[in-house]
């Protein structure tokens, strides 16, 4: 399967713990996006990478959130000192060039107790 | 305030009926995508429309992009239970430096009863 993959698929953590999610985009795609989706809502943009450069961050991305794409391939999203409000589905998408269709991974469902 | 207003939010119909989902905005979009999402999974791309007035068909699904590129619709003919799911419209705003980031509507939950 050569689609976008995300790990883990599910994460349950206690409030105050740190969590890290991984996204592996489609191999020839140089653009990578992170979105967050809460129940009953459409996804909301969090951040965007072109190759290894993080070019845009949403105001939704507080100081507790950090994302990296060190070699322009896979990306990680870390949430420090998790809060119950961080509970959501975290989606990763990739595309080849600006304006091209974005292909989404299956998401990581985070539950903060 | 949603940049993309999607309606209706919920749609429950019988197998064989037709339906239309609308996606409206006051902003212009350079492209608009429609996705279908199953519970616990990521959105799956159905279609991309880029030209004002464009109409695309995908079997029983017909997608239309408004002439002014501010709105779109998804029409399903003779709905089947397998069409059940969350339908999302998403667009890339025209102009500026958006890096292709998508703005989503809030989604339409479609249930087709056998």
Coordinates of N, CA and C in Angstrom, one line a residue:
Chain A
X1 N 0.8 -1.2 0.0 CA 0.0 0.0 0.0 C 0.9 1.2 0.0
X2 N 0.7 2.2 -0.9 CA 1.5 3.3 -1.0 C 0.8 4.6 -0.6
X3 N -0.2 4.5 0.2 CA -0.9 5.7 0.6 C -0.2 6.3 1.8
X4 N -0.9 7.3 2.4 CA -0.4 8.0 3.6 C -0.7 7.1 4.8
X5 N 0.3 6.9 5.6 CA 0.1 6.1 6.8 C 0.4 6.9 8.1
X6 N -0.3 6.6 9.1 CA -0.2 7.3 10.4 C -0.1 6.3 11.5
X7 N 0.7 6.6 12.5 CA 0.9 5.7 13.7 C 1.0 6.6 14.9
X8 N 0.5 6.1 16.1 CA -0.5 5.0 16.2 C -1.8 5.4 15.6
X9 N -2.7 4.4 15.5 CA -4.1 4.7 15.1 C -4.9 5.3 16.2
X10 N -4.6 4.8 17.4 CA -5.3 5.2 18.6 C -4.3 5.5 19.7
X11 N -4.6 6.5 20.5 CA -3.7 6.8 21.6 C -4.6 7.3 22.8
X12 N -4.5 6.6 23.9 CA -5.2 7.1 25.1 C -4.1 7.5 26.1
X13 N -4.3 8.7 26.7 CA -3.2 9.2 27.6 C -3.9 9.9 28.7
X14 N -3.1 10.2 29.8 CA -3.7 10.9 30.9 C -3.3 12.4 30.7
X15 N -4.1 13.2 31.2 CA -3.8 14.7 31.2 C -2.5 15.0 31.7
X16 N -1.7 15.8 31.0 CA -0.4 16.2 31.5 C 0.8 15.4 30.8
X17 N 0.4 14.3 30.2 CA 1.4 13.5 29.5 C 1.7 14.1 28.1
X18 N 2.9 13.7 27.6 CA 3.3 14.1 26.3 C 3.0 12.9 25.3
X19 N 2.6 13.3 24.1 CA 2.3 12.3 23.1 C 3.0 12.7 21.8
X20 N 3.3 11.7 20.9 CA 3.9 12.0 19.6 C 3.3 11.1 18.6
X21 N 2.9 11.7 17.5 CA 2.3 10.9 16.4 C 3.2 11.0 15.2
X22 N 3.1 10.0 14.3 CA 4.0 9.9 13.1 C 3.1 9.9 11.9
X23 N 3.6 10.5 10.8 CA 2.9 10.5 9.5 C 4.0 10.1 8.5
X24 N 3.7 9.1 7.6 CA 4.5 8.8 6.5 C 3.7 9.2 5.2
X25 N 4.1 10.2 4.5 CA 3.4 10.6 3.3 C 3.6 9.7 2.1
X26 N 2.9 9.9 1.1 CA 3.2 9.2 -0.2 C 4.6 9.6 -0.6
X27 N 5.4 8.7 -1.1 CA 6.8 8.9 -1.2 C 7.2 10.1 -2.1
X28 N 6.5 10.3 -3.2 CA 7.0 11.4 -4.1 C 6.3 12.8 -3.7
X29 N 5.5 12.8 -2.7 CA 4.9 14.1 -2.3 C 5.8 14.9 -1.4
X30 N 6.0 16.2 -1.8 CA 6.8 17.0 -1.0 C 6.1 17.9 -0.1
X31 N 4.8 18.0 -0.2 CA 3.9 18.8 0.7 C 3.2 17.9 1.7
X32 N 3.3 18.3 3.0 CA 2.7 17.5 4.1 C 1.9 18.5 5.0
X33 N 0.7 18.1 5.3 CA -0.2 18.9 6.1 C -0.7 18.1 7.3
X34 N -0.9 18.8 8.4 CA -1.6 18.2 9.6 C -2.9 19.0 9.8
X35 N -3.9 18.2 10.1 CA -5.2 18.8 10.4 C -5.7 18.1 11.7
X36 N -6.7 18.8 12.4 CA -7.3 18.2 13.6 C -8.8 18.2 13.3
X37 N -9.4 17.1 13.7 CA -10.9 17.0 13.5 C -11.5 16.6 14.9
X38 N -12.5 17.4 15.3 CA -13.2 17.0 16.5 C -14.6 16.5 16.1
X39 N -15.2 15.8 17.0 CA -16.5 15.1 16.6 C -17.5 16.0 16.1
X40 N -18.1 15.6 14.9 CA -19.1 16.4 14.3 C -18.7 17.6 13.5
X41 N -17.4 17.8 13.3 CA -16.8 18.9 12.6 C -16.0 18.5 11.5
X42 N -15.7 19.4 10.5 CA -14.8 19.1 9.5 C -13.4 19.3 10.0
X43 N -12.4 18.8 9.4 CA -11.0 19.0 9.8 C -10.6 20.5 9.8
X44 N -9.7 20.8 10.7 CA -9.1 22.2 10.7 C -7.6 22.1 10.5
X45 N -7.1 23.0 9.7 CA -5.7 23.1 9.4 C -4.9 23.4 10.6
X46 N -3.8 22.7 10.8 CA -2.8 22.9 11.9 C -1.5 23.5 11.4
X47 N -0.8 22.8 10.5 CA 0.4 23.2 10.0 C 0.8 22.5 8.7
X48 N 1.8 23.1 8.0 CA 2.1 22.7 6.6 C 3.6 22.7 6.4
X49 N 4.1 21.6 5.8 CA 5.6 21.5 5.4 C 5.7 21.4 3.9
X50 N 6.7 22.1 3.4 CA 7.2 21.8 2.1 C 8.6 21.3 2.2
X51 N 8.7 20.0 1.8 CA 10.0 19.3 2.2 C 10.2 19.4 3.7
X52 N 11.4 19.8 4.1 CA 11.6 19.8 5.6 C 11.2 21.2 6.2
X53 N 10.8 22.2 5.4 CA 10.5 23.5 5.9 C 9.1 23.6 6.4
X54 N 8.9 24.1 7.6 CA 7.5 24.3 8.1 C 7.2 25.7 7.7
X55 N 6.2 25.9 6.8 CA 6.0 27.2 6.2 C 4.8 27.9 6.8
X56 N 3.9 27.2 7.4 CA 2.7 27.8 8.0 C 2.2 27.1 9.2
X57 N 1.8 27.8 10.2 CA 1.2 27.3 11.4 C -0.1 28.0 11.7
X58 N -1.1 27.2 12.1 CA -2.3 27.8 12.5 C -2.3 28.4 13.9
X59 N -3.1 29.4 14.2 CA -3.2 29.9 15.6 C -3.7 28.8 16.5
X60 N -4.3 27.7 15.9 CA -4.8 26.6 16.7 C -3.6 25.9 17.4
X61 N -2.4 26.0 16.8 CA -1.3 25.3 17.2 C -0.6 26.1 18.4
X62 N -1.0 25.7 19.6 CA -0.4 26.4 20.8 C 1.0 26.0 21.0
X63 N 1.7 26.7 22.0 CA 3.1 26.4 22.2 C 3.3 25.0 22.7
X64 N 2.2 24.3 23.1 CA 2.4 22.9 23.5 C 2.6 21.9 22.3
X65 N 2.3 22.4 21.1 CA 2.3 21.6 19.9 C 3.6 21.9 19.2
X66 N 4.2 20.8 18.7 CA 5.4 21.1 17.8 C 5.4 20.0 16.7
X67 N 5.7 20.4 15.5 CA 5.8 19.4 14.4 C 7.1 19.5 13.7
X68 N 7.6 18.4 13.2 CA 8.9 18.4 12.5 C 8.8 17.5 11.3
X69 N 9.6 17.8 10.3 CA 9.8 16.9 9.2 C 11.3 16.9 8.8
X70 N 12.1 16.3 9.6 CA 13.5 16.5 9.6 C 14.2 16.2 8.3
X71 N 13.8 15.2 7.5 CA 14.5 14.9 6.3 C 13.5 15.1 5.1
X72 N 12.5 15.8 5.3 CA 11.5 16.0 4.2 C 10.7 14.8 3.8
X73 N 10.8 13.7 4.7 CA 10.0 12.6 4.4 C 8.9 12.4 5.4
X74 N 9.1 11.6 6.5 CA 8.0 11.5 7.5 C 8.0 12.7 8.4
X75 N 6.9 12.9 9.1 CA 6.7 14.0 10.0 C 6.2 13.5 11.3
X76 N 6.5 14.2 12.4 CA 6.0 13.9 13.7 C 5.3 15.2 14.3
X77 N 4.2 14.9 15.0 CA 3.5 15.9 15.7 C 3.5 15.6 17.2
X78 N 4.1 16.5 18.0 CA 4.2 16.2 19.4 C 3.3 17.2 20.2
X79 N 2.6 16.7 21.2 CA 1.8 17.5 22.1 C 2.3 17.3 23.5
X80 N 2.7 18.4 24.1 CA 3.2 18.3 25.4 C 2.1 18.7 26.4
X81 N 2.2 18.1 27.6 CA 1.3 18.5 28.7 C -0.2 18.5 28.2
X82 N -0.6 17.3 27.7 CA -1.9 17.2 27.0 C -3.0 17.6 28.0
X83 N -4.0 18.2 27.3 CA -5.2 18.6 28.0 C -6.4 17.9 27.4
X84 N -7.5 17.8 28.2 CA -8.7 17.1 27.7 C -9.2 17.7 26.4
X85 N -9.0 19.0 26.2 CA -9.5 19.6 25.0 C -8.6 19.2 23.7
X86 N -7.5 18.5 24.0 CA -6.7 18.0 22.8 C -7.3 16.8 22.2
X87 N -8.3 16.2 22.9 CA -8.9 15.0 22.4 C -9.5 15.2 21.0
X88 N -9.1 14.5 20.0 CA -9.5 14.7 18.6 C -8.9 13.7 17.7
X89 N -9.3 13.7 16.5 CA -8.6 12.9 15.4 C -7.6 13.8 14.8
X90 N -6.3 13.4 14.7 CA -5.3 14.1 14.1 C -5.0 13.5 12.7
X91 N -5.2 14.3 11.7 CA -5.1 13.8 10.3 C -3.8 14.4 9.6
X92 N -3.2 13.5 8.8 CA -2.1 14.0 8.0 C -2.5 13.8 6.6
X93 N -2.0 14.7 5.7 CA -2.3 14.6 4.3 C -1.1 15.0 3.5
X94 N -0.9 14.5 2.3 CA 0.2 14.9 1.5 C -0.2 15.2 0.1
X95 N 0.6 16.0 -0.6 CA 0.3 16.3 -2.0 C 1.6 16.6 -2.7
X96 N 1.6 16.6 -4.1 CA 2.8 16.8 -4.8 C 3.2 18.3 -4.9
X97 N 2.2 19.1 -5.3 CA 2.4 20.5 -5.5 C 1.3 21.3 -5.0
X98 N 1.5 22.6 -4.9 CA 0.4 23.5 -4.5 C -0.8 23.4 -5.4
X99 N -2.0 23.2 -4.7 CA -3.2 23.1 -5.5 C -3.6 21.7 -5.9
X100 N -2.6 20.8 -5.8 CA -3.0 19.4 -6.1 C -3.8 18.8 -5.0
X101 N -4.5 17.8 -5.4 CA -5.3 17.1 -4.4 C -4.5 16.6 -3.2
X102 N -5.1 16.7 -2.0 CA -4.4 16.2 -0.8 C -5.0 14.8 -0.5
X103 N -4.1 13.9 -0.2 CA -4.5 12.5 0.2 C -4.3 12.3 1.6
X104 N -5.3 11.9 2.3 CA -5.3 11.8 3.8 C -4.9 10.4 4.2
X105 N -4.2 10.4 5.4 CA -4.0 9.1 6.1 C -5.2 8.7 6.9
X106 N -5.2 7.6 7.6 CA -6.3 7.1 8.4 C -6.5 7.9 9.7
X107 N -5.6 8.7 10.1 CA -5.7 9.5 11.3 C -5.2 8.8 12.6
X108 N -4.9 9.6 13.6 CA -4.6 9.1 14.9 C -5.7 9.7 15.8
X109 N -6.4 8.8 16.5 CA -7.5 9.2 17.4 C -6.9 9.4 18.8
X110 N -6.8 10.6 19.3 CA -6.3 10.9 20.7 C -7.4 11.1 21.7
X111 N -7.3 10.3 22.8 CA -8.2 10.5 23.9 C -7.4 10.9 25.1
X112 N -7.7 12.0 25.7 CA -7.0 12.5 26.9 C -7.9 12.4 28.1
X113 N -7.6 11.5 29.0 CA -8.4 11.3 30.2 C -8.2 12.3 31.3
Chain B
X1 N -17.7 31.6 12.9 CA -18.3 31.6 11.5 C -17.5 30.7 10.6
X2 N -18.2 29.7 10.0 CA -17.6 28.8 9.0 C -17.3 29.6 7.7
X3 N -16.1 29.4 7.2 CA -15.8 30.0 5.9 C -16.6 29.3 4.8
X4 N -16.8 27.9 5.0 CA -17.5 27.1 4.0 C -18.7 26.6 4.8
X5 N -19.9 27.0 4.4 CA -21.1 26.6 5.0 C -21.7 25.4 4.2
X6 N -21.8 24.3 4.9 CA -22.3 23.1 4.3 C -23.7 22.7 4.8
X7 N -24.6 22.4 3.9 CA -26.0 22.0 4.3 C -26.5 20.9 3.4
X8 N -27.4 20.1 4.0 CA -27.8 20.1 5.4 C -26.7 19.4 6.2
X9 N -26.8 19.5 7.5 CA -25.8 18.8 8.4 C -26.1 17.3 8.5
X10 N -27.4 17.0 8.5 CA -27.8 15.6 8.6 C -28.9 15.3 7.5
X11 N -28.8 14.1 6.9 CA -29.7 13.7 5.8 C -30.0 12.3 6.0
X12 N -31.2 11.9 6.2 CA -31.6 10.5 6.4 C -32.7 10.2 5.3
X13 N -32.4 9.3 4.4 CA -33.3 9.0 3.3 C -33.4 7.5 3.1
X14 N -34.4 7.2 2.2 CA -34.6 5.8 1.8 C -33.8 5.5 0.6
X15 N -33.4 4.2 0.5 CA -32.7 3.8 -0.7 C -33.5 4.1 -2.0
X16 N -32.8 4.6 -3.0 CA -33.5 5.0 -4.3 C -33.8 6.4 -4.4
X17 N -33.8 7.2 -3.3 CA -34.1 8.6 -3.4 C -32.9 9.4 -3.9
X18 N -33.1 10.6 -4.3 CA -32.1 11.5 -4.8 C -31.8 12.5 -3.7
X19 N -30.6 13.1 -3.7 CA -30.3 14.1 -2.7 C -29.3 15.1 -3.2
X20 N -29.2 16.3 -2.6 CA -28.2 17.3 -2.9 C -27.7 17.9 -1.7
X21 N -26.3 18.0 -1.6 CA -25.6 18.6 -0.5 C -25.0 19.9 -1.1
X22 N -25.1 21.0 -0.3 CA -24.6 22.3 -0.8 C -23.4 22.7 0.1
X23 N -22.6 23.5 -0.6 CA -21.4 24.0 0.1 C -21.3 25.5 -0.4
X24 N -21.4 26.4 0.5 CA -21.5 27.9 0.1 C -20.5 28.7 0.9
X25 N -20.0 29.8 0.2 CA -19.1 30.7 0.9 C -19.2 32.1 0.2
X26 N -18.8 33.0 1.0 CA -18.7 34.4 0.4 C -17.3 34.6 -0.2
X27 N -16.4 33.6 0.0 CA -15.0 33.8 -0.5 C -14.9 33.0 -1.9
X28 N -13.9 33.4 -2.6 CA -13.6 32.7 -3.9 C -12.6 31.6 -3.6
X29 N -12.8 30.5 -4.2 CA -11.8 29.4 -4.1 C -11.2 29.0 -5.4
X30 N -9.9 28.7 -5.4 CA -9.2 28.3 -6.6 C -9.5 26.9 -7.0
X31 N -9.9 26.1 -6.0 CA -10.3 24.7 -6.3 C -11.2 24.3 -5.1
X32 N -12.0 23.3 -5.4 CA -12.8 22.8 -4.3 C -12.8 21.3 -4.4
X33 N -12.7 20.6 -3.3 CA -12.7 19.1 -3.3 C -13.9 18.6 -2.5
X34 N -14.4 17.5 -2.8 CA -15.4 16.7 -2.1 C -14.7 15.4 -1.6
X35 N -14.9 15.2 -0.3 CA -14.4 14.0 0.4 C -15.5 13.2 1.0
X36 N -15.3 11.9 1.2 CA -16.2 11.0 1.9 C -15.4 10.4 3.0
X37 N -16.0 10.4 4.2 CA -15.2 9.9 5.4 C -16.1 8.9 6.1
X38 N -15.5 7.7 6.4 CA -16.1 6.7 7.2 C -15.7 6.9 8.7
X39 N -16.5 6.4 9.6 CA -16.1 6.6 11.0 C -14.8 6.0 11.3
X40 N -13.9 6.8 12.0 CA -12.6 6.3 12.4 C -11.6 6.2 11.3
X41 N -11.9 6.8 10.2 CA -11.0 6.8 9.0 C -10.7 8.2 8.6
X42 N -9.7 8.4 7.7 CA -9.5 9.7 7.1 C -10.4 9.9 5.9
X43 N -10.5 11.2 5.5 CA -11.3 11.5 4.4 C -10.7 10.9 3.1
X44 N -11.6 10.5 2.2 CA -11.2 9.9 0.9 C -11.7 10.9 -0.2
X45 N -10.7 11.3 -1.0 CA -11.1 12.3 -2.1 C -12.0 11.6 -3.1
X46 N -13.1 12.4 -3.4 CA -14.0 12.0 -4.4 C -13.7 12.7 -5.8
X47 N -13.6 14.0 -5.7 CA -13.4 14.8 -6.9 C -12.8 16.1 -6.5
X48 N -12.2 16.8 -7.5 CA -11.7 18.1 -7.4 C -12.3 18.9 -8.6
X49 N -12.8 20.1 -8.3 CA -13.3 21.0 -9.4 C -12.5 22.3 -9.3
X50 N -12.1 22.8 -10.4 CA -11.2 24.0 -10.5 C -11.8 25.1 -11.3
X51 N -12.7 24.8 -12.2 CA -13.2 25.9 -13.2 C -14.6 26.3 -12.8
X52 N -14.9 27.6 -12.8 CA -16.2 28.0 -12.5 C -17.2 27.4 -13.5
X53 N -18.3 26.9 -13.0 CA -19.3 26.3 -13.8 C -19.1 24.8 -14.2
X54 N -17.9 24.3 -13.7 CA -17.5 22.9 -14.0 C -18.5 21.9 -13.4
X55 N -18.8 20.9 -14.2 CA -19.6 19.8 -13.7 C -18.8 18.5 -13.9
X56 N -18.7 17.7 -12.9 CA -18.1 16.4 -13.0 C -19.0 15.3 -12.5
X57 N -19.0 14.2 -13.2 CA -19.8 13.0 -12.8 C -18.9 11.8 -12.4
X58 N -19.3 11.2 -11.3 CA -18.7 10.0 -10.9 C -19.8 9.0 -10.6
X59 N -20.1 8.2 -11.6 CA -21.2 7.2 -11.5 C -22.5 7.9 -11.1
X60 N -23.0 7.7 -10.0 CA -24.3 8.3 -9.6 C -24.1 9.7 -8.9
X61 N -22.9 10.1 -8.8 CA -22.6 11.4 -8.1 C -22.3 12.5 -9.1
X62 N -22.9 13.6 -9.0 CA -22.6 14.8 -9.9 C -22.2 15.9 -9.0
X63 N -21.1 16.5 -9.4 CA -20.5 17.6 -8.6 C -20.5 18.8 -9.5
X64 N -20.8 20.0 -8.9 CA -20.9 21.2 -9.7 C -20.1 22.3 -8.9
X65 N -19.4 23.1 -9.6 CA -18.7 24.3 -9.1 C -19.4 25.5 -9.6
X66 N -19.7 26.4 -8.7 CA -20.5 27.6 -9.1 C -19.7 28.5 -10.0
X67 N -20.4 29.3 -10.8 CA -19.7 30.1 -11.8 C -18.7 31.1 -11.2
X68 N -19.0 31.6 -10.0 CA -18.1 32.5 -9.3 C -17.1 31.8 -8.4
X69 N -17.1 30.5 -8.5 CA -16.2 29.7 -7.7 C -16.3 30.0 -6.2
X70 N -17.6 30.3 -5.7 CA -17.8 30.5 -4.3 C -18.7 29.4 -3.7
X71 N -19.2 28.5 -4.5 CA -20.1 27.5 -4.0 C -20.0 26.2 -4.9
X72 N -20.5 25.1 -4.3 CA -20.5 23.8 -5.0 C -21.6 23.0 -4.5
X73 N -22.0 22.0 -5.3 CA -23.0 21.1 -4.8 C -22.6 19.6 -5.2
X74 N -23.2 18.7 -4.5 CA -23.0 17.3 -4.7 C -24.4 16.7 -4.8
X75 N -24.7 16.1 -5.9 CA -26.0 15.4 -6.1 C -25.8 13.9 -6.3
X76 N -26.6 13.2 -5.5 CA -26.5 11.7 -5.6 C -27.8 11.2 -6.1
X77 N -27.8 10.5 -7.2 CA -29.0 9.9 -7.8 C -29.2 8.4 -7.3
X78 N -30.4 8.1 -7.0 CA -30.7 6.7 -6.5 C -29.8 6.2 -5.5
X79 N -29.8 6.9 -4.3 CA -28.9 6.6 -3.2 C -29.0 5.2 -2.8
X80 N -27.9 4.6 -2.4 CA -27.8 3.2 -1.9 C -27.2 3.2 -0.5
X81 N -27.5 2.2 0.3 CA -27.0 2.1 1.7 C -25.4 2.3 1.7
X82 N -24.7 1.9 0.7 CA -23.3 2.0 0.6 C -22.8 3.5 0.5
X83 N -23.8 4.4 0.2 CA -23.4 5.8 0.1 C -23.4 6.4 1.5
X84 N -23.8 5.7 2.5 CA -23.8 6.3 3.9 C -22.5 6.7 4.3
X85 N -22.4 7.9 4.9 CA -21.1 8.4 5.4 C -21.1 9.9 5.6
X86 N -20.0 10.4 6.0 CA -19.8 11.9 6.2 C -19.2 12.4 4.9
X87 N -19.9 13.4 4.3 CA -19.5 14.1 3.1 C -18.9 15.5 3.5
X88 N -17.7 15.7 3.0 CA -17.1 17.0 3.3 C -16.7 17.7 2.1
X89 N -17.0 19.1 2.1 CA -16.4 19.9 1.0 C -15.2 20.6 1.6
X90 N -14.3 20.9 0.8 CA -13.1 21.6 1.2 C -12.5 22.4 0.1
X91 N -12.0 23.6 0.4 CA -11.5 24.4 -0.7 C -10.2 25.0 -0.4
X92 N -9.5 25.4 -1.5 CA -8.2 26.2 -1.4 C -8.6 27.6 -1.7
X93 N -8.4 28.6 -0.8 CA -8.9 29.9 -1.1 C -8.0 30.6 -2.2
X94 N -8.6 31.3 -3.0 CA -7.9 32.0 -4.1 C -7.1 33.2 -3.6
X95 N -6.0 33.4 -4.2 CA -5.1 34.5 -3.8 C -4.4 34.3 -2.5
X96 N -3.4 35.1 -2.2 CA -2.7 35.0 -1.0 C -1.7 33.8 -1.0
X97 N -1.1 33.6 0.1 CA -0.2 32.5 0.2 C -0.8 31.4 1.1
X98 N -1.7 30.6 0.6 CA -2.3 29.6 1.4 C -1.6 28.3 1.4
X99 N -0.6 28.1 0.5 CA 0.1 26.9 0.4 C -0.8 25.7 0.2
X100 N -1.9 25.9 -0.4 CA -2.8 24.8 -0.7 C -3.5 24.2 0.5
X101 N -3.5 24.9 1.6 CA -4.2 24.4 2.8 C -5.7 24.4 2.5
X102 N -6.3 23.3 3.0 CA -7.7 23.2 2.8 C -8.6 23.8 3.9
X103 N -9.6 24.5 3.6 CA -10.7 24.9 4.5 C -11.9 24.0 4.3
X104 N -12.3 23.4 5.4 CA -13.4 22.4 5.3 C -14.7 23.0 5.7
X105 N -15.8 22.5 5.1 CA -17.1 22.7 5.7 C -17.3 21.8 6.9
X106 N -18.4 21.9 7.6 CA -18.6 21.1 8.8 C -19.1 19.7 8.5
X107 N -19.4 19.4 7.2 CA -19.8 18.1 6.9 C -21.3 17.8 6.9
X108 N -21.7 16.8 6.1 CA -23.1 16.3 6.0 C -23.0 14.8 6.3
X109 N -23.8 14.5 7.3 CA -23.9 13.0 7.7 C -25.1 12.5 6.9
X110 N -24.8 11.6 6.0 CA -25.8 11.0 5.1 C -26.0 9.5 5.6
X111 N -27.3 9.2 5.8 CA -27.7 7.8 6.2 C -28.7 7.4 5.1
X112 N -28.5 6.3 4.4 CA -29.4 5.8 3.5 C -29.9 4.4 4.0
X113 N -31.2 4.4 4.2 CA -31.8 3.2 4.8 C -32.3 2.3 3.7
X114 N -32.0 1.0 3.9 CA -32.5 0.0 2.9 C -34.0 -0.1 2.8

